[in-house]
Coordinates of C-alpha atoms (C1' of nucleotides) in Angstrom, one line a residue:
Chain A
M104 CA 15.4 -3.2 -4.4
I105 CA 14.2 -6.5 -3.0
K106 CA 16.6 -7.9 -0.5
P107 CA 18.8 -10.5 -2.1
V108 CA 17.9 -14.0 -1.1
A109 CA 18.5 -17.1 -3.1
P110 CA 15.5 -17.4 -5.5
D111 CA 14.8 -21.0 -4.3
S112 CA 14.8 -20.1 -0.6
E113 CA 12.1 -21.4 1.6
F114 CA 10.8 -19.9 4.8
T115 CA 8.5 -21.0 7.6
I116 CA 5.8 -18.7 8.9
R117 CA 7.8 -18.0 12.0
E118 CA 11.0 -17.1 10.2
L119 CA 9.2 -14.5 8.1
A120 CA 7.1 -13.2 11.0
Q121 CA 10.3 -12.6 13.0
E122 CA 12.1 -11.0 10.1
F123 CA 9.4 -8.5 9.4
D124 CA 8.4 -8.1 13.0
V125 CA 4.8 -9.2 12.6
T126 CA 2.9 -12.1 14.1
P127 CA 2.2 -15.4 12.3
R128 CA -1.5 -14.4 12.6
T129 CA -0.8 -11.4 10.4
L130 CA 0.7 -13.5 7.6
R131 CA -2.3 -15.9 7.8
F132 CA -4.6 -12.9 7.7
Y133 CA -2.9 -11.7 4.5
E134 CA -3.3 -15.1 3.0
Q135 CA -6.9 -15.2 3.9
K136 CA -7.4 -12.0 2.0
G137 CA -5.7 -13.5 -1.0
M138 CA -2.6 -11.4 -0.9
I139 CA -0.2 -14.3 -0.6
T140 CA -0.5 -17.9 -1.5
P141 CA 2.3 -19.9 0.1
S142 CA 2.5 -23.5 -0.8
R143 CA 2.0 -26.2 1.8
R144 CA 4.1 -29.1 3.1
G145 CA 1.2 -31.0 4.6
A146 CA -0.8 -28.4 6.4
A147 CA 2.2 -26.2 7.2
R148 CA 2.9 -23.1 5.1
I149 CA 6.0 -22.8 3.0
Y150 CA 6.9 -19.3 1.8
S151 CA 9.0 -18.8 -1.3
A152 CA 11.3 -15.9 -2.0
A153 CA 8.5 -14.4 -4.2
D154 CA 6.1 -14.7 -1.3
R155 CA 8.7 -12.9 0.8
A156 CA 8.9 -10.2 -1.7
R157 CA 5.2 -9.8 -1.7
I158 CA 5.2 -9.5 2.1
E159 CA 7.8 -6.8 1.8
L160 CA 5.6 -4.8 -0.6
I161 CA 2.6 -5.3 1.6
L162 CA 4.3 -3.9 4.6
R163 CA 5.9 -1.1 2.7
G164 CA 2.4 -0.2 1.3
K165 CA 1.0 -0.2 4.8
R166 CA 3.6 2.2 6.0
V167 CA 2.7 4.7 3.4
G168 CA -1.0 4.4 4.3
F169 CA -2.5 2.0 1.8
A170 CA -5.4 -0.1 2.9
L171 CA -4.9 -3.8 2.5
D172 CA -7.5 -4.0 -0.3
E173 CA -5.6 -1.3 -2.2
I174 CA -2.3 -3.2 -1.8
K175 CA -4.0 -6.3 -3.0
E176 CA -5.0 -4.4 -6.2
I177 CA -1.4 -3.5 -6.8
L178 CA -0.3 -7.0 -6.2
D179 CA -2.9 -8.2 -8.7
L180 CA -1.5 -6.1 -11.4
E181 CA -0.7 -9.0 -13.7
A182 CA -4.1 -10.5 -13.0
I183 CA -5.6 -7.2 -14.3
D184 CA -3.2 -7.4 -17.2
R185 CA -4.3 -10.9 -18.2
G186 CA -7.9 -9.9 -17.7
G187 CA -8.2 -8.0 -21.0
R188 CA -7.9 -4.4 -22.1
E189 CA -11.1 -3.2 -20.6
R190 CA -9.7 -3.7 -17.2
L191 CA -6.5 -2.1 -18.0
E192 CA -7.7 1.5 -18.5
P193 CA -9.6 1.9 -15.2
A194 CA -6.7 0.4 -13.4
I195 CA -4.3 2.8 -15.1
E196 CA -6.5 5.7 -13.8
R197 CA -6.5 4.4 -10.3
F198 CA -2.8 4.0 -10.3
T199 CA -2.4 7.5 -11.6
A200 CA -4.6 8.8 -8.9
R201 CA -2.7 6.9 -6.3
I202 CA 0.6 8.3 -7.5
Q203 CA -0.8 11.8 -7.0
V204 CA -1.9 10.9 -3.5
L205 CA 1.6 9.7 -2.8
E206 CA 3.2 12.8 -4.1
Q207 CA 0.9 14.8 -1.9
Q208 CA 2.0 12.5 0.9
R209 CA 5.6 13.0 0.2
E210 CA 5.0 16.7 0.7
D211 CA 3.1 16.0 3.9
V212 CA 5.8 13.9 5.3
E213 CA 8.4 16.6 4.7
R214 CA 6.3 19.2 6.3
A215 CA 5.7 16.9 9.3
I216 CA 9.4 16.3 9.6
A217 CA 10.0 20.0 9.5
E218 CA 7.3 20.7 12.1
L219 CA 8.5 18.0 14.5
Q220 CA 12.1 19.3 14.2
A221 CA 10.9 22.8 14.9
G222 CA 9.0 21.5 18.0
L223 CA 12.1 19.6 19.0
A224 CA 14.3 22.6 18.7
W225 CA 11.8 24.5 20.8
M226 CA 11.8 21.9 23.5
R227 CA 15.6 21.6 23.6
E228 CA 16.0 25.3 24.2
R229 CA 13.4 25.1 27.0
L230 CA 15.4 22.2 28.5
E231 CA 18.4 24.5 28.6
D232 CA 16.3 26.9 30.5
R233 CA 16.7 29.7 28.0
T234 CA 14.1 31.5 26.1
P235 CA 14.0 30.3 22.5
S236 CA 16.3 32.1 20.2
D237 CA 15.0 34.2 17.4
D238 CA 16.1 31.6 14.9
V239 CA 14.2 28.8 16.6
R240 CA 11.3 31.0 17.1
R241 CA 11.1 31.7 13.5
R242 CA 11.2 28.1 12.5
A243 CA 8.6 27.3 15.2
R244 CA 6.2 29.9 14.2
A245 CA 3.7 27.3 13.1
F246 CA 3.7 25.9 16.6
E247 CA 3.2 29.3 18.2
A248 CA 0.2 29.9 16.0
L249 CA -1.2 26.6 17.1
A250 CA -0.4 27.2 20.7
Q251 CA -2.5 30.4 20.5
A252 CA -5.5 28.4 19.4
R253 CA -5.3 26.8 22.8
L254 CA -4.3 29.8 24.8
D255 CA -6.5 32.6 23.4
P256 CA -9.8 31.3 24.7
W257 CA -8.4 31.5 28.2
S258 CA -6.4 34.6 28.0
G259 CA -9.4 36.5 26.5
A260 CA -9.2 37.8 23.0
P261 CA -12.9 37.5 22.1
S262 CA -13.8 39.7 19.2
A263 CA -10.4 39.8 17.5
G264 CA -9.3 42.7 19.6
Chain B
M261 CA 3.1 27.3 5.4
I262 CA -0.3 27.7 6.8
K263 CA -2.7 29.0 4.2
P264 CA -3.0 32.8 4.5
V265 CA -6.4 33.8 5.9
A266 CA -7.0 36.9 7.9
P267 CA -6.1 36.2 11.5
D268 CA -9.5 37.3 12.7
S269 CA -11.4 35.1 10.3
E270 CA -14.3 33.1 11.6
F271 CA -15.8 29.9 10.2
T272 CA -18.8 27.7 10.7
I273 CA -18.5 24.0 11.1
R274 CA -19.8 23.4 7.6
E275 CA -17.4 25.8 6.0
L276 CA -14.4 24.1 7.4
A277 CA -15.9 20.7 6.8
Q278 CA -16.3 21.5 3.1
E279 CA -13.0 23.1 2.8
F280 CA -11.2 20.1 4.2
D281 CA -13.5 17.5 2.8
V282 CA -14.5 16.0 6.1
T283 CA -18.0 15.8 7.7
P284 CA -19.1 18.1 10.6
R285 CA -19.2 14.9 12.6
T286 CA -15.5 14.6 12.2
L287 CA -14.7 18.0 13.5
R288 CA -17.0 17.5 16.5
F289 CA -15.2 14.2 17.1
Y290 CA -11.8 16.0 17.2
E291 CA -13.2 18.5 19.6
Q292 CA -14.5 15.7 21.8
K293 CA -11.0 14.4 21.9
G294 CA -9.7 17.7 23.0
M295 CA -7.8 18.5 19.9
I296 CA -9.7 21.7 19.0
T297 CA -11.7 24.0 21.2
P298 CA -13.7 26.3 19.0
S299 CA -15.6 29.1 20.8
R300 CA -19.4 29.2 20.8
R301 CA -22.0 31.6 19.7
G302 CA -24.8 30.3 21.7
A303 CA -24.5 26.6 21.1
A304 CA -23.0 26.9 17.6
R305 CA -19.3 26.4 17.1
I306 CA -17.3 29.3 15.8
Y307 CA -13.8 28.3 14.5
S308 CA -11.0 30.8 14.5
A309 CA -8.1 31.0 12.1
A310 CA -6.0 29.2 14.7
D311 CA -8.6 26.4 15.0
R312 CA -8.4 26.1 11.3
A313 CA -4.6 25.8 11.4
R314 CA -4.9 23.1 14.0
I315 CA -7.3 21.2 11.8
E316 CA -4.9 21.5 8.9
L317 CA -2.2 19.9 11.0
I318 CA -4.5 17.2 12.3
L319 CA -5.4 16.2 8.8
R320 CA -1.8 16.4 7.6
G321 CA -0.8 14.3 10.5
K322 CA -3.4 11.7 9.6
R323 CA -2.3 11.5 6.0
V324 CA 1.2 10.6 7.1
G325 CA -0.2 7.9 9.4
F326 CA -0.3 9.4 12.9
A327 CA -3.0 8.3 15.3
L328 CA -5.2 11.0 16.7
D329 CA -3.7 10.6 20.1
E330 CA -0.3 11.1 18.7
I331 CA -1.3 14.2 16.9
K332 CA -2.9 15.5 20.1
E333 CA 0.4 15.1 21.8
I334 CA 2.0 17.2 19.1
L335 CA -0.7 19.8 19.4
D336 CA -0.2 19.9 23.1
L337 CA 3.5 20.8 22.8
E338 CA 3.2 23.9 24.9
A339 CA 1.2 22.0 27.5
I340 CA 4.1 19.6 27.7
D341 CA 6.4 22.6 27.8
R342 CA 4.6 24.2 30.6
G343 CA 4.4 20.9 32.4
G344 CA 8.0 20.9 33.7
R345 CA 11.3 19.5 32.7
E346 CA 10.5 15.9 33.6
R347 CA 8.0 15.8 30.9
L348 CA 10.2 17.4 28.4
E349 CA 12.8 14.7 28.1
P350 CA 10.5 11.8 27.3
A351 CA 8.6 14.0 24.9
I352 CA 11.8 14.9 23.1
E353 CA 12.6 11.2 22.8
R354 CA 9.2 10.4 21.3
F355 CA 9.5 13.3 18.9
T356 CA 12.9 12.1 17.8
A357 CA 11.7 8.6 17.3
R358 CA 8.8 9.8 15.2
I359 CA 11.1 11.8 13.0
Q360 CA 13.0 8.7 12.3
V361 CA 9.8 6.9 11.4
L362 CA 8.9 9.7 9.1
E363 CA 12.3 9.6 7.4
Q364 CA 11.8 5.9 6.8
Q365 CA 8.4 6.7 5.5
R366 CA 9.7 9.2 3.1
E367 CA 11.9 6.5 1.6
D368 CA 8.9 4.2 1.5
V369 CA 6.8 6.8 -0.3
E370 CA 9.4 7.3 -2.9
R371 CA 9.8 3.6 -3.5
A372 CA 6.0 3.3 -3.8
I373 CA 5.9 6.0 -6.3
A374 CA 8.6 4.4 -8.3
E375 CA 6.9 1.0 -8.2
L376 CA 3.5 2.4 -9.2
Q377 CA 5.1 4.3 -12.0
A378 CA 6.9 1.1 -13.2
G379 CA 3.6 -0.7 -13.0
L380 CA 1.9 2.1 -14.9
A381 CA 4.5 2.0 -17.7
W382 CA 4.0 -1.7 -17.9
M383 CA 0.3 -1.4 -18.3
R384 CA 0.6 1.4 -20.8
E385 CA 2.8 -0.7 -23.0
R386 CA 0.3 -3.6 -22.8
L387 CA -2.4 -1.2 -23.8
E388 CA -0.6 -0.4 -27.0
D389 CA -0.4 -4.1 -27.6
R390 CA 3.3 -4.4 -27.6
T391 CA 5.4 -6.5 -25.4
P392 CA 7.1 -4.3 -22.8
S393 CA 10.3 -2.7 -23.9
D394 CA 13.5 -3.7 -22.2
D395 CA 13.7 -0.4 -20.4
V396 CA 10.2 -0.8 -18.9
R397 CA 11.0 -4.4 -18.1
R398 CA 14.1 -3.4 -16.2
R399 CA 12.2 -0.8 -14.2
A400 CA 9.3 -3.2 -13.6
R401 CA 11.4 -6.1 -12.4
A402 CA 10.0 -5.9 -8.9
F403 CA 6.6 -6.4 -10.4
E404 CA 7.6 -9.4 -12.4
A405 CA 9.1 -11.0 -9.3
L406 CA 5.8 -10.5 -7.6
A407 CA 3.8 -11.8 -10.5
Q408 CA 5.8 -15.0 -10.3
A409 CA 4.7 -15.5 -6.8
R410 CA 1.2 -15.8 -8.1
L411 CA 1.9 -17.7 -11.2
D412 CA 4.4 -20.3 -10.1
P413 CA 2.1 -22.4 -7.9
W414 CA -0.2 -22.9 -10.9
S415 CA 2.4 -23.4 -13.5
G416 CA 3.9 -26.1 -11.4
A417 CA 7.3 -25.5 -9.8
P418 CA 6.7 -27.6 -6.6
S419 CA 10.0 -28.6 -5.0
A420 CA 12.1 -25.6 -6.1
G421 CA 12.9 -27.3 -9.3
Chain C
dT214 C1' -46.2 31.4 11.8
dT215 C1' -44.6 27.9 9.3
dT216 C1' -41.0 26.1 6.5
dG217 C1' -36.6 24.5 5.8
dA218 C1' -31.7 24.8 6.2
dC219 C1' -28.4 24.3 9.5
dG220 C1' -26.9 23.3 14.1
dT221 C1' -26.8 20.5 18.7
dT222 C1' -26.1 16.3 21.7
dG223 C1' -26.3 11.4 22.7
dA224 C1' -26.0 6.7 21.4
dC225 C1' -25.5 2.9 18.7
dG226 C1' -23.5 0.8 14.2
dT227 C1' -19.6 -0.2 11.0
dT228 C1' -15.2 -1.2 8.9
dC229 C1' -10.4 -2.3 9.3
dG230 C1' -6.5 -4.9 10.9
dC231 C1' -5.4 -7.8 13.4
dG232 C1' -5.4 -10.1 18.8
dT233 C1' -6.6 -13.9 21.4
dA234 C1' -8.3 -18.0 23.0
dA235 C1' -9.9 -22.9 22.2
dG236 C1' -9.4 -27.0 20.4
dT237 C1' -7.1 -30.1 16.8
dT238 C1' -3.3 -31.9 14.0
dT239 C1' 1.5 -32.6 12.7
dG240 C1' 6.3 -33.4 13.2
dT241 C1' 10.5 -34.5 15.9
dG242 C1' 13.4 -36.0 19.7
dA243 C1' 13.9 -39.0 24.1
Chain D
dT203 C1' 5.5 -44.9 21.7
dC204 C1' 5.0 -40.9 24.3
dA205 C1' 5.5 -36.2 25.0
dC206 C1' 5.9 -31.7 23.6
dA207 C1' 6.5 -27.9 20.7
dA208 C1' 4.8 -25.7 16.8
dA209 C1' 1.6 -25.2 13.4
dC210 C1' -3.3 -25.3 12.0
dT211 C1' -8.4 -23.9 11.8
dT212 C1' -12.4 -21.6 13.7
dA213 C1' -14.4 -17.9 15.7
dC214 C1' -15.3 -14.3 18.7
dG215 C1' -13.3 -9.7 20.4
dC216 C1' -11.3 -5.1 20.2
dG217 C1' -9.8 -0.2 19.5
dA218 C1' -9.7 3.5 16.3
dA219 C1' -12.2 6.7 13.5
dC220 C1' -15.7 7.9 12.3
dG221 C1' -21.1 7.1 10.0
dT222 C1' -25.7 7.2 11.0
dC223 C1' -29.9 7.8 13.0
dA224 C1' -33.0 10.1 16.5
dA225 C1' -34.8 13.9 18.7
dC226 C1' -34.4 18.5 19.4
dG227 C1' -33.1 23.8 19.1
dT228 C1' -32.6 28.2 16.2
dC229 C1' -32.9 31.6 12.9
dA230 C1' -33.9 34.0 8.5
dA231 C1' -37.1 34.2 4.7
dA232 C1' -41.7 33.6 2.8

DNA sequence: TTTGACGTTGACGTTCGCGTAAGTTTGTGA
DNA sequence: TCACAAACTTACGCGAACGTCAACGTCAAA
């Protein structure tokens, strides 16, 4: 799944920053946190294909809501592995827990997509200056419920009557 | 999709805080940002079923990485709607863009799940003190590549040779 | 009436993920 | 050799999303 580049490729900080749409500062920051360890040519950083793969994973992790420290833990898998069996078990538990969080999140993402699409349909119908169709209304019911939370206090429905 | 509670239900700040596993401070903060407007009994906040639904959406939005201001925009859909056609079109574009981000994210989440599961399988085999099977190795290839990024600098592979 | 749980409003503190100078060093072409 | 861009280190700053007091009000039970 990692983009195919020659395994002996080398990259400058600027190249990778541009490719992944981050600033050089960001990559130095990740290095400072111990998440990547590019080699040096003099003082200048040289990134390998493996460094590049790590950066990909870091950014992917970020997009799904992991904190950098959590991503670091994932990246340090083999460090855990080499650290003896006592560290393996708690790590396994944390990984398992994270997977559950991610599965919850997958559901959240799909709901969010559905909700935004419902809102979108609603807005598009408004744009065409017609009152929303029954079909759109049905799919946008969540939004209507939410809208009421905003409208009711002003339109006066105090004691549930 | 919103949890079924009687539409005339009322909640205290602590009830909802407990239910959603946030602190009361958090709910007051959302209110201060104009995302929820619970009514008052004296000075105390009373949350309606609709308020509760909004809180659900806020937290769901957070879990998928939306900033509070973005969530507020979603919650203010009908405000946008009532604000005239000029505000509708840019809003539609932002919504569309967000949906694309979410779809990207759905892919990221599934990759992350797969990677964590691969890592998990790897660790479990280590636990049983056998060398990972070929099958696990195949699925964990991404991890191996990442591991090399850490190991190579120490094991000495300086000029790509 | 006092206790104690629960609630309120400020206001300042904290963590995360970088941004942004400021000043220095390094490498490359004219 | 000079100039200039690009990279480097150091360090302070910032916005988001709350946490954490402090100081006070309120209401039911003892």
